Each structure stands twice: as C-alpha cells, then as structure tokens.
mmCIF file of C-alpha atoms in Angstrom:
data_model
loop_
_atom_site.group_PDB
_atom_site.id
_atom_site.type_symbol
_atom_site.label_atom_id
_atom_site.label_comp_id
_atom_site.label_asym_id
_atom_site.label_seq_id
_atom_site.Cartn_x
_atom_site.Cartn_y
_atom_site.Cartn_z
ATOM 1 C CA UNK A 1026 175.084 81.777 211.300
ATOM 2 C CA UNK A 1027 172.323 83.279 209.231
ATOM 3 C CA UNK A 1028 171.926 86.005 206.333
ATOM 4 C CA UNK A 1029 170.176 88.778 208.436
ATOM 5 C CA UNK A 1030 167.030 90.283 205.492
ATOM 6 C CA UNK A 1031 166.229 92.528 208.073
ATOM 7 C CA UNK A 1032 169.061 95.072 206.945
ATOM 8 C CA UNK A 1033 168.842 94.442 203.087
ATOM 9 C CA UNK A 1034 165.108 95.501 203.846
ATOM 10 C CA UNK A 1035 165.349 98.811 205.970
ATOM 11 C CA UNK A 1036 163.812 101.843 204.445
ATOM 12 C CA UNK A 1037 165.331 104.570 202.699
ATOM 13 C CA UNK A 1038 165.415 107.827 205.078
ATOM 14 C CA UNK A 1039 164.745 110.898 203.533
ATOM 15 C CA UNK A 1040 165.792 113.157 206.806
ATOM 16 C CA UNK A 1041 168.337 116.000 206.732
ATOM 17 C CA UNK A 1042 171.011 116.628 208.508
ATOM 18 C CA UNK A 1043 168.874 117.291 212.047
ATOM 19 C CA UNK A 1044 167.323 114.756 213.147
ATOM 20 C CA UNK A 1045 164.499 115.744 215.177
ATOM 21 C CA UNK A 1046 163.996 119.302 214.505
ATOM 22 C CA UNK A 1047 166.831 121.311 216.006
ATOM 23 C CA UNK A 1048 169.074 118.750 216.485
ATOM 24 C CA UNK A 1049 172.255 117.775 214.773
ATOM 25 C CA UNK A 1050 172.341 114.028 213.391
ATOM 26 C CA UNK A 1051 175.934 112.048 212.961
ATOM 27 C CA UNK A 1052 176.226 108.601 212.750
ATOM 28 C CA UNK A 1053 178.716 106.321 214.853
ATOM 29 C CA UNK A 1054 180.191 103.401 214.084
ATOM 30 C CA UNK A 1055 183.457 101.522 215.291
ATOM 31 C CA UNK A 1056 185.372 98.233 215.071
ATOM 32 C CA UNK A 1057 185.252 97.653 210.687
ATOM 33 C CA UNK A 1058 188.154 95.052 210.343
ATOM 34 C CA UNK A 1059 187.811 95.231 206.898
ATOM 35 C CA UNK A 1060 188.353 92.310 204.564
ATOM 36 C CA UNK A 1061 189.131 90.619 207.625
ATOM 37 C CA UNK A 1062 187.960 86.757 207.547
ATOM 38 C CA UNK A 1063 185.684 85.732 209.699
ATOM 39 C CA UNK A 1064 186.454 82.830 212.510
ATOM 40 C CA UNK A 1065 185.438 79.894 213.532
ATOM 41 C CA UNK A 1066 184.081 78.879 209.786
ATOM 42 C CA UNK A 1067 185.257 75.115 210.234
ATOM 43 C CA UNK A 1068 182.020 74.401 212.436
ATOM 44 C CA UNK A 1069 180.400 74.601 209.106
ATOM 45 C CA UNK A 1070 179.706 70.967 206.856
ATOM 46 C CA UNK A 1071 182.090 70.594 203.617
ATOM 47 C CA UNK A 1072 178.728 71.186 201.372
ATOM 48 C CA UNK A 1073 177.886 74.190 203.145
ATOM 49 C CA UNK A 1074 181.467 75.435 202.531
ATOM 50 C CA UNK A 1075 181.412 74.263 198.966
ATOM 51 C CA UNK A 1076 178.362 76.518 198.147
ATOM 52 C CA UNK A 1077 179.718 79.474 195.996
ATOM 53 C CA UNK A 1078 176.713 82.069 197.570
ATOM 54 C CA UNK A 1079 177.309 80.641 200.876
ATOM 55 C CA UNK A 1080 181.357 80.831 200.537
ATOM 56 C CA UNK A 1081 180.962 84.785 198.623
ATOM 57 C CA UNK A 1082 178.571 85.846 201.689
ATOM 58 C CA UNK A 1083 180.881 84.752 204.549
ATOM 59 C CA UNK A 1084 184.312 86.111 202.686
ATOM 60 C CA UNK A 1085 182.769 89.547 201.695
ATOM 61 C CA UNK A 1086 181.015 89.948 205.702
ATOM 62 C CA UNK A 1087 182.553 92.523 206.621
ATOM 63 C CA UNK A 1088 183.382 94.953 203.435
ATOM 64 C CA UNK A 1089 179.250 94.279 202.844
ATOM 65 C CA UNK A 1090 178.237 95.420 206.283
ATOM 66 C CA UNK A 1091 180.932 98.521 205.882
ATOM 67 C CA UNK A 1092 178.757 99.422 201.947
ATOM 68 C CA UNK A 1093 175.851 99.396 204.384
ATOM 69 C CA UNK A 1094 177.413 101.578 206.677
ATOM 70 C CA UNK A 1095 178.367 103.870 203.699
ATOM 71 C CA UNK A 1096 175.183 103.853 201.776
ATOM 72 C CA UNK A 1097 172.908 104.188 204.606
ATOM 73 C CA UNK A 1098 175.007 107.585 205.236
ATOM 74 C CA UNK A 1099 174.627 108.565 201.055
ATOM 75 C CA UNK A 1100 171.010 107.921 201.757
ATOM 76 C CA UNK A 1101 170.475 110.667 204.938
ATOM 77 C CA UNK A 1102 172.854 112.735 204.952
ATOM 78 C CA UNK A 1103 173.626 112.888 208.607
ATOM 79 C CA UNK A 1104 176.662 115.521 209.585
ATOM 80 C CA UNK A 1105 179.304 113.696 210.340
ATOM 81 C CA UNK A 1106 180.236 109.670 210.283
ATOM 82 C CA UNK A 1107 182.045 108.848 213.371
ATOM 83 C CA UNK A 1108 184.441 105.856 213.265
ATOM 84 C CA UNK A 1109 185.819 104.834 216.395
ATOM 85 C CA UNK A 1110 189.113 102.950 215.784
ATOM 86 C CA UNK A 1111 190.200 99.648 213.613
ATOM 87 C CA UNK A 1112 189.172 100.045 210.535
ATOM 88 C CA UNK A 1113 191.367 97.112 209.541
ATOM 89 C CA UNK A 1114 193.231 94.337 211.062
ATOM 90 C CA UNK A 1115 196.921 94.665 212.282
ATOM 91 C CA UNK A 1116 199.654 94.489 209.523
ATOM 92 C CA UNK A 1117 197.825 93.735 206.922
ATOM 93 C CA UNK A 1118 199.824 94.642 203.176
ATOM 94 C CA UNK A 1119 196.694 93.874 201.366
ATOM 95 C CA UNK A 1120 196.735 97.499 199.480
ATOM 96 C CA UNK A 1121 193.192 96.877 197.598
ATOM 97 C CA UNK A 1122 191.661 97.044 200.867
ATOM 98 C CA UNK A 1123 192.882 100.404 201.434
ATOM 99 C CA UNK A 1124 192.223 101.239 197.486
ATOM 100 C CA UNK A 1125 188.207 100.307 198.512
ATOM 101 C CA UNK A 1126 187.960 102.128 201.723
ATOM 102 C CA UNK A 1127 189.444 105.133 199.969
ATOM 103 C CA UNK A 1128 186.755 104.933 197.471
ATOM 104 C CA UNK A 1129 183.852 105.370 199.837
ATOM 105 C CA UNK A 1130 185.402 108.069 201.385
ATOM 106 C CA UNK A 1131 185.832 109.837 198.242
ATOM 107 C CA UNK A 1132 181.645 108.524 197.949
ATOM 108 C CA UNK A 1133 181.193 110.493 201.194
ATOM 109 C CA UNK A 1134 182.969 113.394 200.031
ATOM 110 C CA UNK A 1135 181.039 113.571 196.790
ATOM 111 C CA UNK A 1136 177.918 113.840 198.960
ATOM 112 C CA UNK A 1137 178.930 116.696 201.489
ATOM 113 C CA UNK A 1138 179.198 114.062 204.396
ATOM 114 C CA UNK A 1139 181.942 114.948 206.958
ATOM 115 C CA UNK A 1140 184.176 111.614 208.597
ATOM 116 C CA UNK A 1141 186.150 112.096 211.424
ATOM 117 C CA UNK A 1142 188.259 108.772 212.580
ATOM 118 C CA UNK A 1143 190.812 107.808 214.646
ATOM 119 C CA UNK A 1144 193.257 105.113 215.236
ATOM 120 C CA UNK A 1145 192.539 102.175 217.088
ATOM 121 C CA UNK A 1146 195.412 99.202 218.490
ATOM 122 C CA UNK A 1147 194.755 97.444 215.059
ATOM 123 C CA UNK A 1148 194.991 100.396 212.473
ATOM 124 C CA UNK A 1149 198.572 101.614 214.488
ATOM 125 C CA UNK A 1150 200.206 98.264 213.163
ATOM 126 C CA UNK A 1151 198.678 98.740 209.820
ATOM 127 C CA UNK A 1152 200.699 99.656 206.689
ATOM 128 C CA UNK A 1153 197.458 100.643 204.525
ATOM 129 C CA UNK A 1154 197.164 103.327 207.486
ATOM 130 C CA UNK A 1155 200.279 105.161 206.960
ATOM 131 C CA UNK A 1156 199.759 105.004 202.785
ATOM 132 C CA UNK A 1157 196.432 106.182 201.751
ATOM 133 C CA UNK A 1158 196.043 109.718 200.654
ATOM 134 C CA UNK A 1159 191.956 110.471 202.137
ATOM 135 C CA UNK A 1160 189.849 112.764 200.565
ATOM 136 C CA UNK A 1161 189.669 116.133 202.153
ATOM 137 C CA UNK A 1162 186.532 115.968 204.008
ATOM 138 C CA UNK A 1163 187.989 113.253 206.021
ATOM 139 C CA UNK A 1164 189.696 113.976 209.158
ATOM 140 C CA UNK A 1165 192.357 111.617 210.762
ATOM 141 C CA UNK A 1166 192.302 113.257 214.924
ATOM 142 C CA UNK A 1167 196.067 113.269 215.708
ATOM 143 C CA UNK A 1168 197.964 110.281 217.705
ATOM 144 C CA UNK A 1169 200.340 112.299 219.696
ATOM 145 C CA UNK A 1170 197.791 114.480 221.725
ATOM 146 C CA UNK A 1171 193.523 114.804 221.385
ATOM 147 C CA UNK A 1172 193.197 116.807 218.674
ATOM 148 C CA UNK A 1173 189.500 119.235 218.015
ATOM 149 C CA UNK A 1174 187.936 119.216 214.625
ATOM 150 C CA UNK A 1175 185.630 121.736 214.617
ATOM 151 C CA UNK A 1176 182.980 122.604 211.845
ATOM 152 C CA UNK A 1177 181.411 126.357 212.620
ATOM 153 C CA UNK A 1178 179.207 125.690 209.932
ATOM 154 C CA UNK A 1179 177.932 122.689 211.559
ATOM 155 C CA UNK A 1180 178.247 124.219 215.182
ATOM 156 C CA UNK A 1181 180.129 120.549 216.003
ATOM 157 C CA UNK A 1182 183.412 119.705 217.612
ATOM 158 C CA UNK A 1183 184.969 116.297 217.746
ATOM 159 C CA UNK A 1184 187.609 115.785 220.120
ATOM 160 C CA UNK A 1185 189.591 112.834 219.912
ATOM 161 C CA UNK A 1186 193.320 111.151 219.832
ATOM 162 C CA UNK A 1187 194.176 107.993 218.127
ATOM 163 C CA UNK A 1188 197.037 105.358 218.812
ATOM 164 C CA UNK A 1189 200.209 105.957 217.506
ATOM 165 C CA UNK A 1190 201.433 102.040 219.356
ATOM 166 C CA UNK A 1191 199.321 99.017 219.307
ATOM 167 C CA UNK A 1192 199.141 98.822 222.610
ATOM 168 C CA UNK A 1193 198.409 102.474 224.255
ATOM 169 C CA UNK A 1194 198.015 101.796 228.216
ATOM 170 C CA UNK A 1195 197.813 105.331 229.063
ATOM 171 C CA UNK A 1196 194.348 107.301 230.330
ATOM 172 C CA UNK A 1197 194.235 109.144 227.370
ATOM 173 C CA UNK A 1198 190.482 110.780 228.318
ATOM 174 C CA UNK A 1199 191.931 112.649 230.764
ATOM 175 C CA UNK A 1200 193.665 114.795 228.353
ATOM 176 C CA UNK A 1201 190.813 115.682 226.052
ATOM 177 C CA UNK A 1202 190.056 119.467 225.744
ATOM 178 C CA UNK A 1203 187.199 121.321 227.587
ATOM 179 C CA UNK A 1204 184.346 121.741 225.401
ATOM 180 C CA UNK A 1205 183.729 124.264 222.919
ATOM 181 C CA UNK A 1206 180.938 126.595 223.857
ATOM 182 C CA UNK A 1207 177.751 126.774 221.967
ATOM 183 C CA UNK A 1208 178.331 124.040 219.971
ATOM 184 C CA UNK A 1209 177.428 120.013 219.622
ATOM 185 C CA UNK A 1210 180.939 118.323 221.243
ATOM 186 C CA UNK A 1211 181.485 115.226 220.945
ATOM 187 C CA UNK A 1212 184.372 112.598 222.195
ATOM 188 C CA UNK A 1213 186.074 109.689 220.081
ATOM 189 C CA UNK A 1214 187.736 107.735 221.629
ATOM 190 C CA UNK A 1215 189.073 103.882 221.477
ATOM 191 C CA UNK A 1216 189.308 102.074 225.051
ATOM 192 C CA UNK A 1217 187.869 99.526 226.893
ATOM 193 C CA UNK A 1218 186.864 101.390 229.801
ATOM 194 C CA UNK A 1219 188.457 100.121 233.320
ATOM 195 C CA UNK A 1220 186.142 97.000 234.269
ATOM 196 C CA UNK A 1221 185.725 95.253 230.561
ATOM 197 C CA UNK A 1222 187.246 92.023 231.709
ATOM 198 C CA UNK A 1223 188.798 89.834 228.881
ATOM 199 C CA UNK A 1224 189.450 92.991 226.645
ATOM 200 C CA UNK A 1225 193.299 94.345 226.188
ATOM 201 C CA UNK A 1226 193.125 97.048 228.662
ATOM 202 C CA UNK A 1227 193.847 99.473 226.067
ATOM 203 C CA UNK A 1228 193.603 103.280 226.770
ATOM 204 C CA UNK A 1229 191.797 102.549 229.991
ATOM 205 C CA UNK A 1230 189.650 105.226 231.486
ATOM 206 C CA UNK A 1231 186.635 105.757 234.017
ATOM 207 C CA UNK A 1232 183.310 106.320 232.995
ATOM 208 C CA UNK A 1233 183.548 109.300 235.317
ATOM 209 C CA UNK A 1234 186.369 110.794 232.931
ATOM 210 C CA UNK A 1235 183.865 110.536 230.596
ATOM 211 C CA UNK A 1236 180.952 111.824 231.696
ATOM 212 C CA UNK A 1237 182.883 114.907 233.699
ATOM 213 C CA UNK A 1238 183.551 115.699 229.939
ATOM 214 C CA UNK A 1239 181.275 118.417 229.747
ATOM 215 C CA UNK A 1240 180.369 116.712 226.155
ATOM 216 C CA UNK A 1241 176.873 115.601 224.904
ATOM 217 C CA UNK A 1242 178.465 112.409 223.610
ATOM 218 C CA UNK A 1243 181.280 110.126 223.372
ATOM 219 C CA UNK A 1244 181.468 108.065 220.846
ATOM 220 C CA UNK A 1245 183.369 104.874 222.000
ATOM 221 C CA UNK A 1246 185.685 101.572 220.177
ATOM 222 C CA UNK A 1247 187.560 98.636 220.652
ATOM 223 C CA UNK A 1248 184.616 96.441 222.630
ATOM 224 C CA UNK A 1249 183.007 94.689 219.928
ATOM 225 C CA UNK A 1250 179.649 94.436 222.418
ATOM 226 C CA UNK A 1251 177.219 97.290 221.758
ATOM 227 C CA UNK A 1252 176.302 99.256 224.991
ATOM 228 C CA UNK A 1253 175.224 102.277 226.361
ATOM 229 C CA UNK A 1254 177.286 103.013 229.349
ATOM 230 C CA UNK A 1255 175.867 106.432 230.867
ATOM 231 C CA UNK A 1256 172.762 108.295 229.593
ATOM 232 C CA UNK A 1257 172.430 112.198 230.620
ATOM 233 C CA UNK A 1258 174.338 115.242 230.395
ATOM 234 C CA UNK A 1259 176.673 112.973 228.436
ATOM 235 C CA UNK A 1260 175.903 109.897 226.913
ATOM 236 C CA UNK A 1261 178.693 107.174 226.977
ATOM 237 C CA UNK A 1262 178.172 104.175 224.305
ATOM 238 C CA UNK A 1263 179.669 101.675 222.423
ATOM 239 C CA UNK A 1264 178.787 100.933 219.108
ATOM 240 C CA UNK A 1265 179.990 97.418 218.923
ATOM 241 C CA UNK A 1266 181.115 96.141 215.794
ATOM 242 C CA UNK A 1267 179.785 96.451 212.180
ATOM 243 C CA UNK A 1268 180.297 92.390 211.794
ATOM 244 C CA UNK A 1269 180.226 89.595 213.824
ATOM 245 C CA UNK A 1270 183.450 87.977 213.750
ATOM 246 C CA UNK A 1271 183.154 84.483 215.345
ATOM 247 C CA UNK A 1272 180.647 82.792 217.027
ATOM 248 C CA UNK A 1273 180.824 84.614 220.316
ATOM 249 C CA UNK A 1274 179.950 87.513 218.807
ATOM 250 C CA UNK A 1275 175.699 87.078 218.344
ATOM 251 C CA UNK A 1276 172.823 88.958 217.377
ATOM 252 C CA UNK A 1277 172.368 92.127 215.333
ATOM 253 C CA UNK A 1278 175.689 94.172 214.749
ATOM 254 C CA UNK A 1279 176.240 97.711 212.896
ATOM 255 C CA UNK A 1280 176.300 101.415 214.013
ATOM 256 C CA UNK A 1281 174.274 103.861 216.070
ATOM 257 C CA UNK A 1282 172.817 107.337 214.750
ATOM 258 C CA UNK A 1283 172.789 109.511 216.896
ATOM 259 C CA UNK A 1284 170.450 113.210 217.381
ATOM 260 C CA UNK A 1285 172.206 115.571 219.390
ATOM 261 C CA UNK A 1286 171.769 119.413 220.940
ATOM 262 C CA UNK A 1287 174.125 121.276 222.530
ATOM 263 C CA UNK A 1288 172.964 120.766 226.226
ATOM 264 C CA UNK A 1289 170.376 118.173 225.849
ATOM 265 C CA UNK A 1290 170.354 114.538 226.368
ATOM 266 C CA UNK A 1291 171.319 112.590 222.875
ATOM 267 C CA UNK A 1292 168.862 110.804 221.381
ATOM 268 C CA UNK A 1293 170.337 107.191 219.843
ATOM 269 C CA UNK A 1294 169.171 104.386 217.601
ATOM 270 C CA UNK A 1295 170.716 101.475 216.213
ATOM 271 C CA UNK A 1296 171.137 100.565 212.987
ATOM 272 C CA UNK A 1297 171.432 97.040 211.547
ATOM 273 C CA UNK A 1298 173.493 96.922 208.984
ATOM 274 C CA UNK A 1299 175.623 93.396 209.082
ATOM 275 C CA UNK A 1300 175.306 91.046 206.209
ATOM 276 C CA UNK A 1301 175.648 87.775 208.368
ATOM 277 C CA UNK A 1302 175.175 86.926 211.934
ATOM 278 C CA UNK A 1303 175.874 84.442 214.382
ATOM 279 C CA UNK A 1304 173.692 82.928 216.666
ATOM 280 C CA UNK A 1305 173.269 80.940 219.791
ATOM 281 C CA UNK A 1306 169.788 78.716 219.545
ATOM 282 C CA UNK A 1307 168.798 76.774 222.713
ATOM 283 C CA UNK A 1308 166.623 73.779 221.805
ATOM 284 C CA UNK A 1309 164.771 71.477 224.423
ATOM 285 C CA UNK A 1310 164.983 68.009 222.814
ATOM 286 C CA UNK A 1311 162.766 66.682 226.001
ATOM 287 C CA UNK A 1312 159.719 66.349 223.791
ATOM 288 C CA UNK A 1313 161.342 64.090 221.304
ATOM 289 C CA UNK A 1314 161.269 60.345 221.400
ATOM 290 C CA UNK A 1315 163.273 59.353 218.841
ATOM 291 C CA UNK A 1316 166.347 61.261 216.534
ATOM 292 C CA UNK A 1317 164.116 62.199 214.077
ATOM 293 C CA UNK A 1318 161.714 64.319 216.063
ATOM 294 C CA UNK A 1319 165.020 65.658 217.892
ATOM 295 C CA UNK A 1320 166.283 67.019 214.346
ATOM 296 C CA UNK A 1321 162.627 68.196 213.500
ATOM 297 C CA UNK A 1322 162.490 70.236 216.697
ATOM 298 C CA UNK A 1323 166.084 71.584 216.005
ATOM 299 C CA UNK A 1324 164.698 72.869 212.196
ATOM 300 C CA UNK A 1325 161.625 74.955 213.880
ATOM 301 C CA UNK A 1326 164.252 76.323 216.389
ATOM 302 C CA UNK A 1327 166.309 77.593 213.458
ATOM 303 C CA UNK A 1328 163.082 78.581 211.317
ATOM 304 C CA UNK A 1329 162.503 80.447 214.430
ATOM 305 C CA UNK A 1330 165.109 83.378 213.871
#
C-alpha cells in the first residue's frame, strides 16, 4: 500500500457549473463505506503498524478520500453530487459517523451544491440511515418505487430507487420512468449488472435496460471496479469505489465528473481522490545473484510507483 500525492496535489478548478460550454457538470461517486476499516492490514510488519502517521493514515482511509470527494465539489461547483449506494457499512451504531457525513452535507448545502443518493444493500441494514435528519438540498430517491428529482432550474432529472432490504434481487431498472423531455436525465442506480461474477447479484439488470433508457447517463454502484460499460446515446459506468478496501482492490480509486447535454454523448473524467492505495508490484528477481541484490531490485520496483 502507498500514500497516493497525486490527489493531495490536483489543482484547484475554477469551472462553473457547465462544464464545457453548454453542458451541465455533476459529479458521481459510489461505494463510501465510511469509517469502515480497511482489510487485510496484518500483511503489514509490527513497526510499520506501530507508526502513529502510518496507523492515523490507514484508520482515517476512507472518511479522507470522502473530504476529498466533498472539497473537490466546494471547489467547482458542479450541479449535482451523485452517490450511488453504501455510504456506510451494514449495521453499524457508530452515530459520529453519521454526525460527520451530516456535516458535509450541510458543507454542500452552504455552497448551493445539489446531492441526490440512494440506498445501497449496506446502507438498508444501517441504523445511522434511518436517524439522520439531511439538510434540505439533499435528496434521499425513495426505496419502494424509482422516484424523479427534478431541478427546472437546472433542466436535470435524476431517476432512481434505493433498497429498502439488504438483499434486493429484483430488476429494478426496468421500472424507472421515461425520461423527462428537454432536460439532462440521468439514472442512479445500485446493481451489479447480470454477468459481474463474484458480486451479490443484487438488483440485477441488462445493460440493454440501461441503455433503452432513453437517459444520457446512468450513474451506477455496488462494483467496487471502475468501468465504463456502454458509451453513446447513454453512457453506462461505474464509478468504483472512493477507497480501496483490501488488497484486491489496486490502483487509483475515487469518483467520475461527468459533462452532460440533453441528447449528446456525456463527456467523463476521473478523479483521484483516495488517500491510500493498494498495489500489486511484479518484480523479476532473475538478475540477482545473491539476497541482497534480490531486496535491492524489490526497493526500485517499489520506488517505481
């Protein structure tokens, strides 16, 4: 695992809320887990896990990369911050977590930026979910049907239906309204998308639900993978998750801002915005002749990334 400067580093934006001229910026992120400990931490030696800064980064992971998230949105301004599902972790009673993600919302709110979320299969077992009173500019889409938030003054629509279970099994795509003429629409929507193998087949759906939307973009949750699964009339994408987890989980994580027009082809980038990653580093050890070239080839590997 490594500290990842990269993001601390990224420059402030000074756009509005259009990204390139005409079009209609949000950001979309998914997958937060707040507070929730990352895995896999006894690889690490008993002096790496005795070092305070190292101990502080690694417990804080995910709450960082969320303030990155947060501020990166206080910075530009974009329309709307889209957050696709699991904000936290199961059952979790830990009520200061809530307490802090109200707090940013209420940050948001301050600054004029619209959120629109949605349950995912963690945040339905969650009692911080059900107890936290969000600021108004904060949407929660409804768990018993798709819902449509619309904002005329925006000329956006977000269509979208959260988990009321843990474990919804149901096409709930299939279901979402038609989209609103004139405007931006976009889809939210947690699933793993028939064909994810080694994913909880959780609101399963085909892509071609999806992109027979009729919507510029859906904004997708639950695989912790970043992809871009149709581009188009309607492009289909996960963000992945805003934190690596465990070591499985590798490279750059964080969210994806996205430039849309009603009728055009979204435009996406990614943003980096974890605070520590994991990574998988191949050495060949067939040069060395002894263990202490082995070990010196192993250091430029890591100096490497």
């Amino acid at each position: 695992m490594s500290d990842s400067p990269d993001r601390a580093q990224e420059p402030a934006r000074t756009s509005a809320r259009t990204g390139s001229p005409g079009r209609l910026r949000v950001v979309h992120a998914a997958d937060l887990h707040l507070d929730s400990p990352l895995r896999g931490l006894g690889r690490l030696s008993e002096d790496q896990l005795s070092d305070g800064d190292l101990a502080d980064t690694l417990r804080r992971a995910p709450r960082v990369a969320f303030d990155n998230l947060v501020d990166h949105c206080l910075r530009t301004l974009p329309a709307a911050l889209l957050l696709a599902g699991d904000l936290y972790d199961g059952d979790w009673s830990d009520y200061s977590t809530g307490v802090y993600f109200t707090g940013r919302m209420r940050d948001l709110c301050d600054a004029g930026v619209h959120v629109v979320l949605l349950q995912g299969n963690h945040d339905a077992a969650s009692v911080i979910t059900r107890s936290l009173t969000l600021p108004p500019t904060v949407t929660v889409l409804p768990t018993e049907a798709p819902g449509t938030c619309v904002f005329d003054d925006l000329g956006l629509a977000v269509h979208g239906q959260g988990f009321a279970d843990s474990a919804v099994t149901r096409n709930l795509a299939i279901d979402y309204p038609d989209p609103v003429p004139g405007m931006v629409n976009i889809g939210l929507l947690h699933t793993s998308v028939q064909g994810y193998a080694g994913h909880d087949p959780y609101a399963p759906c085909s892509l071609t639900d999806l992109t027979g939307s009729g919507y510029e973009y859906f904004a997708l949750g639950h695989i912790h993978a970043r992809r871009t699964l149709a581009e188009g009339a309607t492009t289909v994408a996960f963000s992945g998750n805003l934190q690596g987890r465990h070591a499985r989980e590798t490279g750059p994580k964080g969210a994806l801002e996205v430039a849309l027009a009603p009728g055009e082809q979204a435009d996406v980038e990614f943003l980096t915005l974890d605070a520590a990653r994991w990574e998988a580093v191949e050495v060949d050890l067939g040069p060395a002749t002894d263990e202490a070239q082995a070990y010196d080839l192993v250091d430029e590997a890591l100096g490497r990334i």
